[in-house]
PDB file of C-alpha atoms in Angstrom:
ATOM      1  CA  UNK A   1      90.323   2.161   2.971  1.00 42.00           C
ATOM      2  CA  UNK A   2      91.643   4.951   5.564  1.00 37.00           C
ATOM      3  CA  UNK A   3      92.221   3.966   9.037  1.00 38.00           C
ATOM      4  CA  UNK A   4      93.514   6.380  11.712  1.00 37.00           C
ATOM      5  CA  UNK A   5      95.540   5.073  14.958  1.00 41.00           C
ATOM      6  CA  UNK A   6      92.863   5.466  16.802  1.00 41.00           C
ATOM      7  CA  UNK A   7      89.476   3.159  17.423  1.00 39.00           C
ATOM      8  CA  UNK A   8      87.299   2.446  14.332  1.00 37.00           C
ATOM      9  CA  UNK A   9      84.328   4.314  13.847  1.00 37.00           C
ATOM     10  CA  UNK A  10      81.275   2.555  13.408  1.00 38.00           C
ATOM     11  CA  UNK A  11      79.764   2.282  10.295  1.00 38.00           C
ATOM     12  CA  UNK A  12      77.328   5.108   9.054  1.00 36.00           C
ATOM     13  CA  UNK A  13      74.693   3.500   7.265  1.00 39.00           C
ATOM     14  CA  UNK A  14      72.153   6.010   5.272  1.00 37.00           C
ATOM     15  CA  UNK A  15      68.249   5.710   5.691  1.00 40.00           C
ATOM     16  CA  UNK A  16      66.285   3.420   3.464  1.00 43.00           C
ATOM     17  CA  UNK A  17      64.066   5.233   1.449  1.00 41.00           C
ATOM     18  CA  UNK A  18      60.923   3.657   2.716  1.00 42.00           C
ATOM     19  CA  UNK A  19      62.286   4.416   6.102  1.00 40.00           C
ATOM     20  CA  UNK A  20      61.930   8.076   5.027  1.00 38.00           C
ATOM     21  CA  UNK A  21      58.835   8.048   2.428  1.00 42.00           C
ATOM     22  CA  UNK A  22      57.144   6.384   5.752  1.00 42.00           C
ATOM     23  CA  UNK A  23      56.532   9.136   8.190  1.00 43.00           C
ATOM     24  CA  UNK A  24      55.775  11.608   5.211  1.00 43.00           C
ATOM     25  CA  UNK A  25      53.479   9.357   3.602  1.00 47.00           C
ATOM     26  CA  UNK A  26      51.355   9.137   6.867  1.00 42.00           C
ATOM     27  CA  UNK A  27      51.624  13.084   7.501  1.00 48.00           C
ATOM     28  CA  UNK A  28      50.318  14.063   4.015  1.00 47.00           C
ATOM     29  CA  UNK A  29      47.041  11.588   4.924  1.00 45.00           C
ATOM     30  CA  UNK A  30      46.724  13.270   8.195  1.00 43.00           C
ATOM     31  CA  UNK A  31      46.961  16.287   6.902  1.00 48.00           C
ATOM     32  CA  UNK A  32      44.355  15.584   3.978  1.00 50.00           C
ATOM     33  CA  UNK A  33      41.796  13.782   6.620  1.00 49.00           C
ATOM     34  CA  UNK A  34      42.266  17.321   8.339  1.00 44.00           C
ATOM     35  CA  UNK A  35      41.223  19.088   5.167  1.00 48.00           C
ATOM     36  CA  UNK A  36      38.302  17.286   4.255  1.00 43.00           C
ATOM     37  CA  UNK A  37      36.902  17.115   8.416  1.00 46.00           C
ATOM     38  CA  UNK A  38      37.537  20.900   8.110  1.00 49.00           C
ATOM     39  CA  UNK A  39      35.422  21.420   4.626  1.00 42.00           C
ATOM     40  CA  UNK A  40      32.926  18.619   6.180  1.00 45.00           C
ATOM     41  CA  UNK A  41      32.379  21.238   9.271  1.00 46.00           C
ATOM     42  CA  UNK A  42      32.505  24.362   7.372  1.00 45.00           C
ATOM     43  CA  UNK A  43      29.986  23.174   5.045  1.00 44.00           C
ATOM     44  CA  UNK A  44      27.544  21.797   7.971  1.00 43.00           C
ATOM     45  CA  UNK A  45      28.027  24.834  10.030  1.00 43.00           C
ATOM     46  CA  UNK A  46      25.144  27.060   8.019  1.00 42.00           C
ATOM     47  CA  UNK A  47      22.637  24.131   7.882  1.00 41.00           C
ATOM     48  CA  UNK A  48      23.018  23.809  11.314  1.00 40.00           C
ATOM     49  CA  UNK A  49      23.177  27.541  12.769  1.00 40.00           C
ATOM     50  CA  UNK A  50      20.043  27.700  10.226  1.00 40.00           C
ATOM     51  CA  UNK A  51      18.338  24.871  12.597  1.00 43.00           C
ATOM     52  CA  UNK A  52      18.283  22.623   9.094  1.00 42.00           C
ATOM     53  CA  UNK A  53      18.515  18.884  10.851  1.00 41.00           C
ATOM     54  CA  UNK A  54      19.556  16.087   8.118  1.00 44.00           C
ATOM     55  CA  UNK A  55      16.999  13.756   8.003  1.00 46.00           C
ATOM     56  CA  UNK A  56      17.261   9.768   7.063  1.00 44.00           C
ATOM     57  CA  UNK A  57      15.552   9.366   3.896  1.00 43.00           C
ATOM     58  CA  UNK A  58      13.736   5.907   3.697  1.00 45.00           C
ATOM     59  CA  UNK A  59      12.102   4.592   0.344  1.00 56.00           C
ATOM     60  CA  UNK A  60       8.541   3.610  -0.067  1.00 68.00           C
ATOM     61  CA  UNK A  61       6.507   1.286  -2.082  1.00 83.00           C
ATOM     62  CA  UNK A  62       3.353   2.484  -3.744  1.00 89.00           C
ATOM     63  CA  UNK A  63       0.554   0.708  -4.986  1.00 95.00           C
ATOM     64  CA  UNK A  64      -1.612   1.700  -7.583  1.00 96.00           C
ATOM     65  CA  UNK A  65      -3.751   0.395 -10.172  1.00 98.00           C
ATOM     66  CA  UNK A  66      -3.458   1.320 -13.539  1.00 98.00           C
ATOM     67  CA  UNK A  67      -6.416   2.944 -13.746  1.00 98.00           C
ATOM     68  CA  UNK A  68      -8.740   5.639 -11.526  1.00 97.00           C
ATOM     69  CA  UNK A  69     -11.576   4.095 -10.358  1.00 98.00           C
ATOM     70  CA  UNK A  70     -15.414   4.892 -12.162  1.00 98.00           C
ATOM     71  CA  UNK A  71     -16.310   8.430 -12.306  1.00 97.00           C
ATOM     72  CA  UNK A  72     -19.310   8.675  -9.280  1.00 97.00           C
ATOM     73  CA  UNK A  73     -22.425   8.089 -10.989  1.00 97.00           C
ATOM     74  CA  UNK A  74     -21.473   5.495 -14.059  1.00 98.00           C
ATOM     75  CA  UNK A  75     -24.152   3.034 -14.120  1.00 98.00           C
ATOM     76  CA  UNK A  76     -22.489  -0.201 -14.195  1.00 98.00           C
ATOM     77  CA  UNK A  77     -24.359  -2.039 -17.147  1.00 98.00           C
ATOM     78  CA  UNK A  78     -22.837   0.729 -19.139  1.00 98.00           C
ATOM     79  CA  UNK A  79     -19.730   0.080 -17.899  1.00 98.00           C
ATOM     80  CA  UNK A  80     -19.650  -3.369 -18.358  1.00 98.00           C
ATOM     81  CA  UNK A  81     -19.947  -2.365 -22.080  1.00 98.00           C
ATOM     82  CA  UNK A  82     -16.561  -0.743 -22.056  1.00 98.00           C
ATOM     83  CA  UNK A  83     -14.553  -3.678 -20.771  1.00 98.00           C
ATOM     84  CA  UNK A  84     -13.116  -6.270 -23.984  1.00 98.00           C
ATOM     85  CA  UNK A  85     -14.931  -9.830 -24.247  1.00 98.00           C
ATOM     86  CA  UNK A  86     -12.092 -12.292 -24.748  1.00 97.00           C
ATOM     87  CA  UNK A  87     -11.349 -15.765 -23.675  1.00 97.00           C
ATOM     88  CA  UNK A  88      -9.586 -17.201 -20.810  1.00 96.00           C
ATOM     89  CA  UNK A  89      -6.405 -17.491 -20.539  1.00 96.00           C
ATOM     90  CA  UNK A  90      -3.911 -20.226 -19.695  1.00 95.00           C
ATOM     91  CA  UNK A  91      -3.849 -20.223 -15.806  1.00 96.00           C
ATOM     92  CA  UNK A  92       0.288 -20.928 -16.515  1.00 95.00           C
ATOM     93  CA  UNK A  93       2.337 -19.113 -14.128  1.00 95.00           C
ATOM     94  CA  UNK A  94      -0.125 -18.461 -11.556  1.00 97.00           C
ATOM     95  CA  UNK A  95       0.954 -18.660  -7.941  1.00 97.00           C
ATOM     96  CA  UNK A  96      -0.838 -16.174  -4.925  1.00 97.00           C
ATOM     97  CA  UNK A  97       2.629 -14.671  -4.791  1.00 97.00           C
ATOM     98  CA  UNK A  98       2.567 -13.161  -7.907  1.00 97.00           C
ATOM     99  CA  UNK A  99       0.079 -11.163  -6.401  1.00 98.00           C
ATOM    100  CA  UNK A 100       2.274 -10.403  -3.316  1.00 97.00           C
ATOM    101  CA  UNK A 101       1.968 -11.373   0.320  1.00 95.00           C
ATOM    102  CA  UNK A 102      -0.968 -12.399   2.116  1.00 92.00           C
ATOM    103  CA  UNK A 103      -2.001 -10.128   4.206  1.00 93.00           C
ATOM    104  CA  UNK A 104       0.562  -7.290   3.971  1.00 95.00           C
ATOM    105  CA  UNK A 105       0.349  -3.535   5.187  1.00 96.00           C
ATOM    106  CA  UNK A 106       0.128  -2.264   1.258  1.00 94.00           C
ATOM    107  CA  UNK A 107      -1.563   1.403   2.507  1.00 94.00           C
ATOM    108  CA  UNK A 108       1.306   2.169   4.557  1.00 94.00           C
ATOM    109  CA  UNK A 109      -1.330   2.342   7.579  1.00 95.00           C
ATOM    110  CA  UNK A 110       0.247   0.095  10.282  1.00 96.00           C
ATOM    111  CA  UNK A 111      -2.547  -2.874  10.050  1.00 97.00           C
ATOM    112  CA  UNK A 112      -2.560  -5.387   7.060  1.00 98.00           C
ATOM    113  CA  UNK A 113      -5.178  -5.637   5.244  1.00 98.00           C
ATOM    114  CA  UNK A 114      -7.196  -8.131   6.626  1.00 98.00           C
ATOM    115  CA  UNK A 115      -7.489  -6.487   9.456  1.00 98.00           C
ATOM    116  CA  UNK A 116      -8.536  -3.329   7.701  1.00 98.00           C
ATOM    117  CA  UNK A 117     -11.133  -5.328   6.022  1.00 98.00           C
ATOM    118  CA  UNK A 118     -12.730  -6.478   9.933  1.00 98.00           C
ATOM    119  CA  UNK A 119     -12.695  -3.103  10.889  1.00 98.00           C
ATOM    120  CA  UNK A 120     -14.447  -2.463   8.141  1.00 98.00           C
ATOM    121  CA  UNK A 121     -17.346  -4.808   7.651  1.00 98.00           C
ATOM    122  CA  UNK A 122     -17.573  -5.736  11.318  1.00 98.00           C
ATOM    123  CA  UNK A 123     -19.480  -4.015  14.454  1.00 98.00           C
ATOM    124  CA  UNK A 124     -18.844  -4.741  17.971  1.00 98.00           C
ATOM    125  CA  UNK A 125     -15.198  -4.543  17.648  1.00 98.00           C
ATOM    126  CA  UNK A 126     -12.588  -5.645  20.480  1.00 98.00           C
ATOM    127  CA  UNK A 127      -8.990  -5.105  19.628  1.00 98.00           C
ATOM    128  CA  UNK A 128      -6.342  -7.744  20.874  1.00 97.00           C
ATOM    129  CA  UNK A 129      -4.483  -4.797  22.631  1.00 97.00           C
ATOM    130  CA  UNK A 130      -4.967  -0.974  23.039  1.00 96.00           C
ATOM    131  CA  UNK A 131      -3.672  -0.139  19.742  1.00 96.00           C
ATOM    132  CA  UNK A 132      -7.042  -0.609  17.334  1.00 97.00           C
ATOM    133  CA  UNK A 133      -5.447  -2.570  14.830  1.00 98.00           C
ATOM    134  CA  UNK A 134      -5.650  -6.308  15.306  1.00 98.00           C
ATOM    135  CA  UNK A 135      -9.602  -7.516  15.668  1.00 98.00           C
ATOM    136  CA  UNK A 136     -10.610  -9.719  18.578  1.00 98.00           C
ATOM    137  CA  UNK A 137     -14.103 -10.349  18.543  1.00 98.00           C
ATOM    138  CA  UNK A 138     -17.009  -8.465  16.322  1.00 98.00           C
ATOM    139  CA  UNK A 139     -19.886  -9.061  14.333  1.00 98.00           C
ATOM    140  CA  UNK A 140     -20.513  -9.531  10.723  1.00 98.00           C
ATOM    141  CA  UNK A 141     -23.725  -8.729   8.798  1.00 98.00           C
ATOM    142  CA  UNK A 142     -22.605 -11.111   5.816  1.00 98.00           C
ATOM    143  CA  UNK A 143     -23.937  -9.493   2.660  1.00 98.00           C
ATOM    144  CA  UNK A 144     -23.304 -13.042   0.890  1.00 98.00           C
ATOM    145  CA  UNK A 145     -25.502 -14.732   3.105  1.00 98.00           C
ATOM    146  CA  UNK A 146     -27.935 -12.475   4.655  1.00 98.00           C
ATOM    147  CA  UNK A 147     -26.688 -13.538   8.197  1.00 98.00           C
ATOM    148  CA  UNK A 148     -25.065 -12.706  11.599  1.00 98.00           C
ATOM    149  CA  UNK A 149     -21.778 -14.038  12.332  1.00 98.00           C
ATOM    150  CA  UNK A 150     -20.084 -14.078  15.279  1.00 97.00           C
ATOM    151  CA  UNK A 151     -15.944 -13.546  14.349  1.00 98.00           C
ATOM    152  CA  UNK A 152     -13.406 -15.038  17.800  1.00 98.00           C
ATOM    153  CA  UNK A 153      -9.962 -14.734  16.717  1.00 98.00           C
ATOM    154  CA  UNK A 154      -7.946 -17.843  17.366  1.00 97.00           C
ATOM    155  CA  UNK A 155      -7.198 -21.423  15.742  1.00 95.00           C
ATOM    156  CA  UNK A 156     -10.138 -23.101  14.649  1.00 93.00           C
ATOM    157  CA  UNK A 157     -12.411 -19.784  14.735  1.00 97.00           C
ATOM    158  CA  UNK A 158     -10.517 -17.195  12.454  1.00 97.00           C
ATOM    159  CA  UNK A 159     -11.797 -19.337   9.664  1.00 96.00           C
ATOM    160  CA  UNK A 160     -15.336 -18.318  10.470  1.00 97.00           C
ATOM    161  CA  UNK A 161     -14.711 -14.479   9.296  1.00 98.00           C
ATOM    162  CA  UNK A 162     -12.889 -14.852   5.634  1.00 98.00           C
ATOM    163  CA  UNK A 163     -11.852 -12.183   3.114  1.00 98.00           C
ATOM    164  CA  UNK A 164     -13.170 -12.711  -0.466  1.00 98.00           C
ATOM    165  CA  UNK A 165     -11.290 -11.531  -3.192  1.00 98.00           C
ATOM    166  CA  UNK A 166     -14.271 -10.306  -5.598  1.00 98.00           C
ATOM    167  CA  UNK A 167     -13.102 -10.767  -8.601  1.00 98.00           C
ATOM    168  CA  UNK A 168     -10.961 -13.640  -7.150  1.00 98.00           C
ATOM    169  CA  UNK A 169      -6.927 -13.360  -8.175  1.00 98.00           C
ATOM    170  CA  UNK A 170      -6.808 -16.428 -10.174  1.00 98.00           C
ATOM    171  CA  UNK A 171      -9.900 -15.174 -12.069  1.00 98.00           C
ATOM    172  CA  UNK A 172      -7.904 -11.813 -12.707  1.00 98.00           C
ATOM    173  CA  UNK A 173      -4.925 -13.883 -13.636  1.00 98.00           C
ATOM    174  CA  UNK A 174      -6.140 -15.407 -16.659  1.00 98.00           C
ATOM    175  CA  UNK A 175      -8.264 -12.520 -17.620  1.00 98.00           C
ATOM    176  CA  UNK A 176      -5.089  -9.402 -18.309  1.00 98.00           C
ATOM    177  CA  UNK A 177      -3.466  -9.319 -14.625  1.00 98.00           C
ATOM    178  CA  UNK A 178      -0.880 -11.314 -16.150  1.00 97.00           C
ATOM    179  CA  UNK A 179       0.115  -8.207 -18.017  1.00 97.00           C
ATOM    180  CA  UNK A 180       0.258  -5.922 -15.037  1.00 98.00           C
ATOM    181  CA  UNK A 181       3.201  -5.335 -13.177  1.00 98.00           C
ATOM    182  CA  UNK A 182       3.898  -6.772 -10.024  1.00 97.00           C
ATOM    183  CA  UNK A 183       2.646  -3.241  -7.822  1.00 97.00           C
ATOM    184  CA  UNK A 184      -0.165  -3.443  -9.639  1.00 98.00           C
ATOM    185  CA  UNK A 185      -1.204  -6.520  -9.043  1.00 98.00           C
ATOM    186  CA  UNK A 186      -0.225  -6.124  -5.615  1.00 98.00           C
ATOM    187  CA  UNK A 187      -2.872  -3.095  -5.301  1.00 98.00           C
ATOM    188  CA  UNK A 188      -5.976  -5.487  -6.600  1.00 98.00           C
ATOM    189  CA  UNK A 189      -4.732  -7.920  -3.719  1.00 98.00           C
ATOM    190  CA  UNK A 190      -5.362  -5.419  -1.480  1.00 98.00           C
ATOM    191  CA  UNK A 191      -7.714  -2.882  -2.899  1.00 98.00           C
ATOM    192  CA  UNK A 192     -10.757  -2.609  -0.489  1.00 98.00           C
ATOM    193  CA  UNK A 193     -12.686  -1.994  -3.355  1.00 98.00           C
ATOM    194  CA  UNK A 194     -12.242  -6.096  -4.336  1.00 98.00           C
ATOM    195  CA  UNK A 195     -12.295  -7.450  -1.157  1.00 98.00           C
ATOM    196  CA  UNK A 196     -15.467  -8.120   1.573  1.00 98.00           C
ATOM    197  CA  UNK A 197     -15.394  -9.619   4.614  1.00 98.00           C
ATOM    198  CA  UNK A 198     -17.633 -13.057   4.735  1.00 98.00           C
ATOM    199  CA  UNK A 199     -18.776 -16.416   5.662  1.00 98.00           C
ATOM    200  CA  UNK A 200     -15.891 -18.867   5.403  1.00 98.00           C
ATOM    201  CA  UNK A 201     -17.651 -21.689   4.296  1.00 98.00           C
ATOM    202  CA  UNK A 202     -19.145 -19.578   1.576  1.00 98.00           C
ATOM    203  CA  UNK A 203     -15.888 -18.049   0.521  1.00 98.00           C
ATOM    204  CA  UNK A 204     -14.374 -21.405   0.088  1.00 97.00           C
ATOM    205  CA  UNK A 205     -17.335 -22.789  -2.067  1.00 97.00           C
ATOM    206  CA  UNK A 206     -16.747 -19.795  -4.534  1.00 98.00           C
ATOM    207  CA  UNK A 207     -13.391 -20.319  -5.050  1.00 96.00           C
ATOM    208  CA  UNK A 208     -11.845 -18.904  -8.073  1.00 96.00           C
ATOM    209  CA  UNK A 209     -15.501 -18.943  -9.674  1.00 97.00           C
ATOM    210  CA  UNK A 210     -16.797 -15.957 -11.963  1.00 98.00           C
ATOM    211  CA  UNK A 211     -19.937 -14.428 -12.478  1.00 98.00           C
ATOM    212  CA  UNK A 212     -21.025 -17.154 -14.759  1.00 98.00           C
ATOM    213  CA  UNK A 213     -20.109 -20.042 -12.436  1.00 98.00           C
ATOM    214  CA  UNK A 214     -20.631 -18.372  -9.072  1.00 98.00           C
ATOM    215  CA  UNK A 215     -23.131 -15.798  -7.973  1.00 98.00           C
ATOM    216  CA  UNK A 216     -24.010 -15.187  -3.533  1.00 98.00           C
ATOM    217  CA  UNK A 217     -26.245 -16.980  -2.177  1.00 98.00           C
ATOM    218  CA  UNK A 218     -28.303 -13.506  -1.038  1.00 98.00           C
ATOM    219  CA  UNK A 219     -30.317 -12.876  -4.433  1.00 98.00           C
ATOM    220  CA  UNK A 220     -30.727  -9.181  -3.208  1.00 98.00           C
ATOM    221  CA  UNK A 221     -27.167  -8.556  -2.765  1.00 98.00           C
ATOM    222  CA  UNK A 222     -26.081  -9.852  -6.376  1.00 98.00           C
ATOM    223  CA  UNK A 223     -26.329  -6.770  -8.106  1.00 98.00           C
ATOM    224  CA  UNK A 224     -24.252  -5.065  -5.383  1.00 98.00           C
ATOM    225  CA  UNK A 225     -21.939  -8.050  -5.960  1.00 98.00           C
ATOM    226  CA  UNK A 226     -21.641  -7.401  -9.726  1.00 98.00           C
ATOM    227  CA  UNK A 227     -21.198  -4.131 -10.155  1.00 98.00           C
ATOM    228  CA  UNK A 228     -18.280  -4.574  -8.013  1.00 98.00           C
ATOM    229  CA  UNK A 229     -16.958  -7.050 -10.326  1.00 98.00           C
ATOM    230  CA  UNK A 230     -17.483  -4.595 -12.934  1.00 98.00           C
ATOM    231  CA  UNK A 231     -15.937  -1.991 -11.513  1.00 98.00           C
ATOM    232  CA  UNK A 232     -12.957  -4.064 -10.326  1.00 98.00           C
ATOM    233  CA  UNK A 233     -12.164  -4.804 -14.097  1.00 98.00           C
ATOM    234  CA  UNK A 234     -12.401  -1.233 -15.580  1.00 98.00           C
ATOM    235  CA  UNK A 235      -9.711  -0.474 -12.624  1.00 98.00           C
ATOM    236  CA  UNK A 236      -7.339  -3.124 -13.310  1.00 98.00           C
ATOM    237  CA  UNK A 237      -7.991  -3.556 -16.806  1.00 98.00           C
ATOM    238  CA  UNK A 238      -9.147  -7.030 -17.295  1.00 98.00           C
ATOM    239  CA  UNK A 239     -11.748  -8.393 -19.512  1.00 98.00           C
ATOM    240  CA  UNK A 240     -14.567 -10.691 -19.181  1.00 98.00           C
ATOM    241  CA  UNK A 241     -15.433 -14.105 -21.078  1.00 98.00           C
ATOM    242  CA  UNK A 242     -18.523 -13.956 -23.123  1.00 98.00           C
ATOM    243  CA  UNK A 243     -20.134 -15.780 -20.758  1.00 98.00           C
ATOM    244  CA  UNK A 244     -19.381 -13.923 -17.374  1.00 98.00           C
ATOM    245  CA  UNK A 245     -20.444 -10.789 -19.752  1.00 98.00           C
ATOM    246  CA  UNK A 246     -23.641 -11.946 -20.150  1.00 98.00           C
ATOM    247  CA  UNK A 247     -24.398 -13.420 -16.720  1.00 98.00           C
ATOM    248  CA  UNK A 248     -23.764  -9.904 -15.515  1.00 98.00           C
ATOM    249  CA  UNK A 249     -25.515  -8.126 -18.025  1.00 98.00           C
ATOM    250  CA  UNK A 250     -28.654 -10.421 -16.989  1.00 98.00           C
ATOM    251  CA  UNK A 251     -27.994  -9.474 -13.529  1.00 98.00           C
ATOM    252  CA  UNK A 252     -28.186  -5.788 -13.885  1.00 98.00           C
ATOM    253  CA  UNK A 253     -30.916  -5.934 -16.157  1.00 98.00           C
ATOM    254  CA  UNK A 254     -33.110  -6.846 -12.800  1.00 97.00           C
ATOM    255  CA  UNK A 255     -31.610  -3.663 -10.804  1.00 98.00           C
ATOM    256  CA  UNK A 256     -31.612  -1.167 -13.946  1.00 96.00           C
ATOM    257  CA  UNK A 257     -29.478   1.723 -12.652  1.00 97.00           C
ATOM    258  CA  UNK A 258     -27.220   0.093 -10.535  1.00 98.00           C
ATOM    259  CA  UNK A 259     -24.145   2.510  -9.560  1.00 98.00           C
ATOM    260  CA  UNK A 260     -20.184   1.079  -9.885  1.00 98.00           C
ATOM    261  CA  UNK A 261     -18.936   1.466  -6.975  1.00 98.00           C
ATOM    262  CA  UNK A 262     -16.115   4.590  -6.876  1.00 97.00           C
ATOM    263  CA  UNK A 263     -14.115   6.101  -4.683  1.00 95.00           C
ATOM    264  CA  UNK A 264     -14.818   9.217  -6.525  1.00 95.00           C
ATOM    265  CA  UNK A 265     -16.283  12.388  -5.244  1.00 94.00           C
ATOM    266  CA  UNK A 266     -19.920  13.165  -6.648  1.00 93.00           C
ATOM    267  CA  UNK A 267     -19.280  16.064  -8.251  1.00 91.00           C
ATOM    268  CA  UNK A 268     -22.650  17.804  -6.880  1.00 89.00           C
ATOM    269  CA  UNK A 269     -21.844  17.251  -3.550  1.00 86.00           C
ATOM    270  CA  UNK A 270     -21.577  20.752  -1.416  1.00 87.00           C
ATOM    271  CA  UNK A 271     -17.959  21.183  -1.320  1.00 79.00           C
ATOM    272  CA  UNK A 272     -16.521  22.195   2.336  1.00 75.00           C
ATOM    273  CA  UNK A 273     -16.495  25.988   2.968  1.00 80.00           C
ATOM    274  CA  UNK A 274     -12.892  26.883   2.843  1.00 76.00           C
ATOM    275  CA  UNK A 275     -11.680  27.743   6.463  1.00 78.00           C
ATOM    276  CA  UNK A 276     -11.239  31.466   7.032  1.00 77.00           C
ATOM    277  CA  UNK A 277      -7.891  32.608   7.020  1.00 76.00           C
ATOM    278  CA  UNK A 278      -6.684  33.002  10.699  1.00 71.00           C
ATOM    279  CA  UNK A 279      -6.123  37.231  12.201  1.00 70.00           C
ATOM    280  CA  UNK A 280      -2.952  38.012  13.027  1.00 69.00           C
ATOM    281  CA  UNK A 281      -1.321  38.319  17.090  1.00 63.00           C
ATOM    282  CA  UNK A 282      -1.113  41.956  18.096  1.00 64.00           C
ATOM    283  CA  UNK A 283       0.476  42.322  21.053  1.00 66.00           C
ATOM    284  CA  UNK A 284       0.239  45.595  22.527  1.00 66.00           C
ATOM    285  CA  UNK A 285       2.952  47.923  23.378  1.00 65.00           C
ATOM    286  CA  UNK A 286       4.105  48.805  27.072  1.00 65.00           C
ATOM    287  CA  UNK A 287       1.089  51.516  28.492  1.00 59.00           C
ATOM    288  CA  UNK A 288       2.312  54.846  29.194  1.00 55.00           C
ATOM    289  CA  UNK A 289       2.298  55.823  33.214  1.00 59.00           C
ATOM    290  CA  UNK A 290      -0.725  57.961  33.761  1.00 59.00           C
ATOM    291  CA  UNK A 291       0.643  61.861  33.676  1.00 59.00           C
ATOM    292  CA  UNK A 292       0.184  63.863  37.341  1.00 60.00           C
ATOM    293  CA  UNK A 293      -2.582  66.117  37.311  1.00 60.00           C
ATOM    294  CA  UNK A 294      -1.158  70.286  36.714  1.00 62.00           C
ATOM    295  CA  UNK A 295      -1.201  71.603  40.031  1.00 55.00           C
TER     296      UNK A 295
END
């Protein structure tokens, strides 16, 4: 070891490495944020001078049965004749959920389907706020029954006002909805074409009840009632027992004719006049100063 006369030195000790790689390690990640915040800008700069606003995408659920609905002017006894005669099924597995909540907002409307169903069917409506949604008070002319009923929201007077499933779900169940998938299934739950407001007590009696154990208690309405029935199946592709076929077949043999109900147009309906296509804005020009008269 040298030594000199004079004082020792301290002792130079060199960097650790990770002392070093540190500071550069941290720069290079500054420096790369910087890069991609720069290409970030750059890239939203034209979208934005081009007034292009990124909007939030949000997914939707669609419901749909799995098949359209009667063409307008099938006669339901011929109809009927289209959908397989087989026997019922096990009612293993079945639970209302399978069908989806009760009562959701499947139409993407705002109001759930019950509600939609009292707007519907009753008259006299009062809404439990401003917004006319939720029903208050109304009247039904129950097609079941051939009466008036008064409908009060609240406990022990909801009840009054029910919603019948037509072809009721556990009915549907053992008769192909098994073999649906779960949207679908969800649609006949809430398809207004299978559902009608009514007398509680009378909805209750039904049950789960088909055509051949279960028919309204209005004889003029049971045609109505079964072609509805009819055309709920074609939809949803279900099939009848032998015996609901042929208590329906009996009933539409009184009402020969009898429509399905559709939501399809009738095809010799007037169709709307397209609107006429709208002139375009002239705006006029500056007007010329009047010239002096020539003296």
């Amino acid at each position: 070891m040298l030594t000199t006369g004079g004082p020792l030195m301290p002792h130079l000790r060199r960097p650790r490495p990770a002392t070093i790689k540190r500071p550069l390690a941290l720069s290079a990640f500054l420096a790369a944020s910087l890069a991609v915040a720069g290409l970030a800008a750059a890239t939203a700069a034209p979208a934005q001078a081009a007034g292009v606003v990124p909007q939030a995408t949000t997914a939707t659920t669609t419901y749909t049965a799995p098949n359209p609905e009667p063409a307008y002017g099938t006669e339901a006894a011929a109809l009927l004749e289209t959908i397989p005669v087989k026997g019922r099924a096990p009612k293993t597995g079945y639970d209302r959920s399978q069908f989806g909540p009760a009562w959701l907002d499947a139409d993407g409307n705002g109001c759930d389907t019950r509600n939609d169903m009292l707007n519907r069917d009753l008259t006299d409506i009062a809404y439990v706020t401003s917004v006319p949604c939720t029903v208050a008070s109304g009247t039904l002319a129950d097609p079941y029954t051939a009466t008036t009923i008064g409908f009060l929201r609240g406990v022990g007077t909801s009840d009054a006002v029910q919603i019948d499933h037509v072809v009721a779900l556990s009915d549907a169940w053992q008769k192909g909805a098994q073999q649906l998938t779960y949207s679908q299934r969800v649609a006949l739950a809430n398809d207004p074409l299978n559902l009608q407001s009514t007398d509680g007590p009378t909805n209750e009696q039904k049950g789960d009840g088909d055509a051949a154990t279960w028919l309204p208690p209005n004889t003029a309405f049971r045609c109505a009632y079964v072609a509805r029935q009819v055309s709920v199946k074609a939809t949803y592709s279900l099939w009848v027992t032998q015996a609901e076929h042929d208590a329906i077949a009996g009933i539409l043999a009184q009402c020969p004719g009898q429509l399905a109900p559709t939501d399809q147009p009738d095809p010799s309906a007037p169709q709307a006049p397209a609107p006429a296509p709208a002139l375009p804005t002239v705006t006029p020009g500056p007007t010329a100063a009047p010239r002096a008269p020539r003296a």
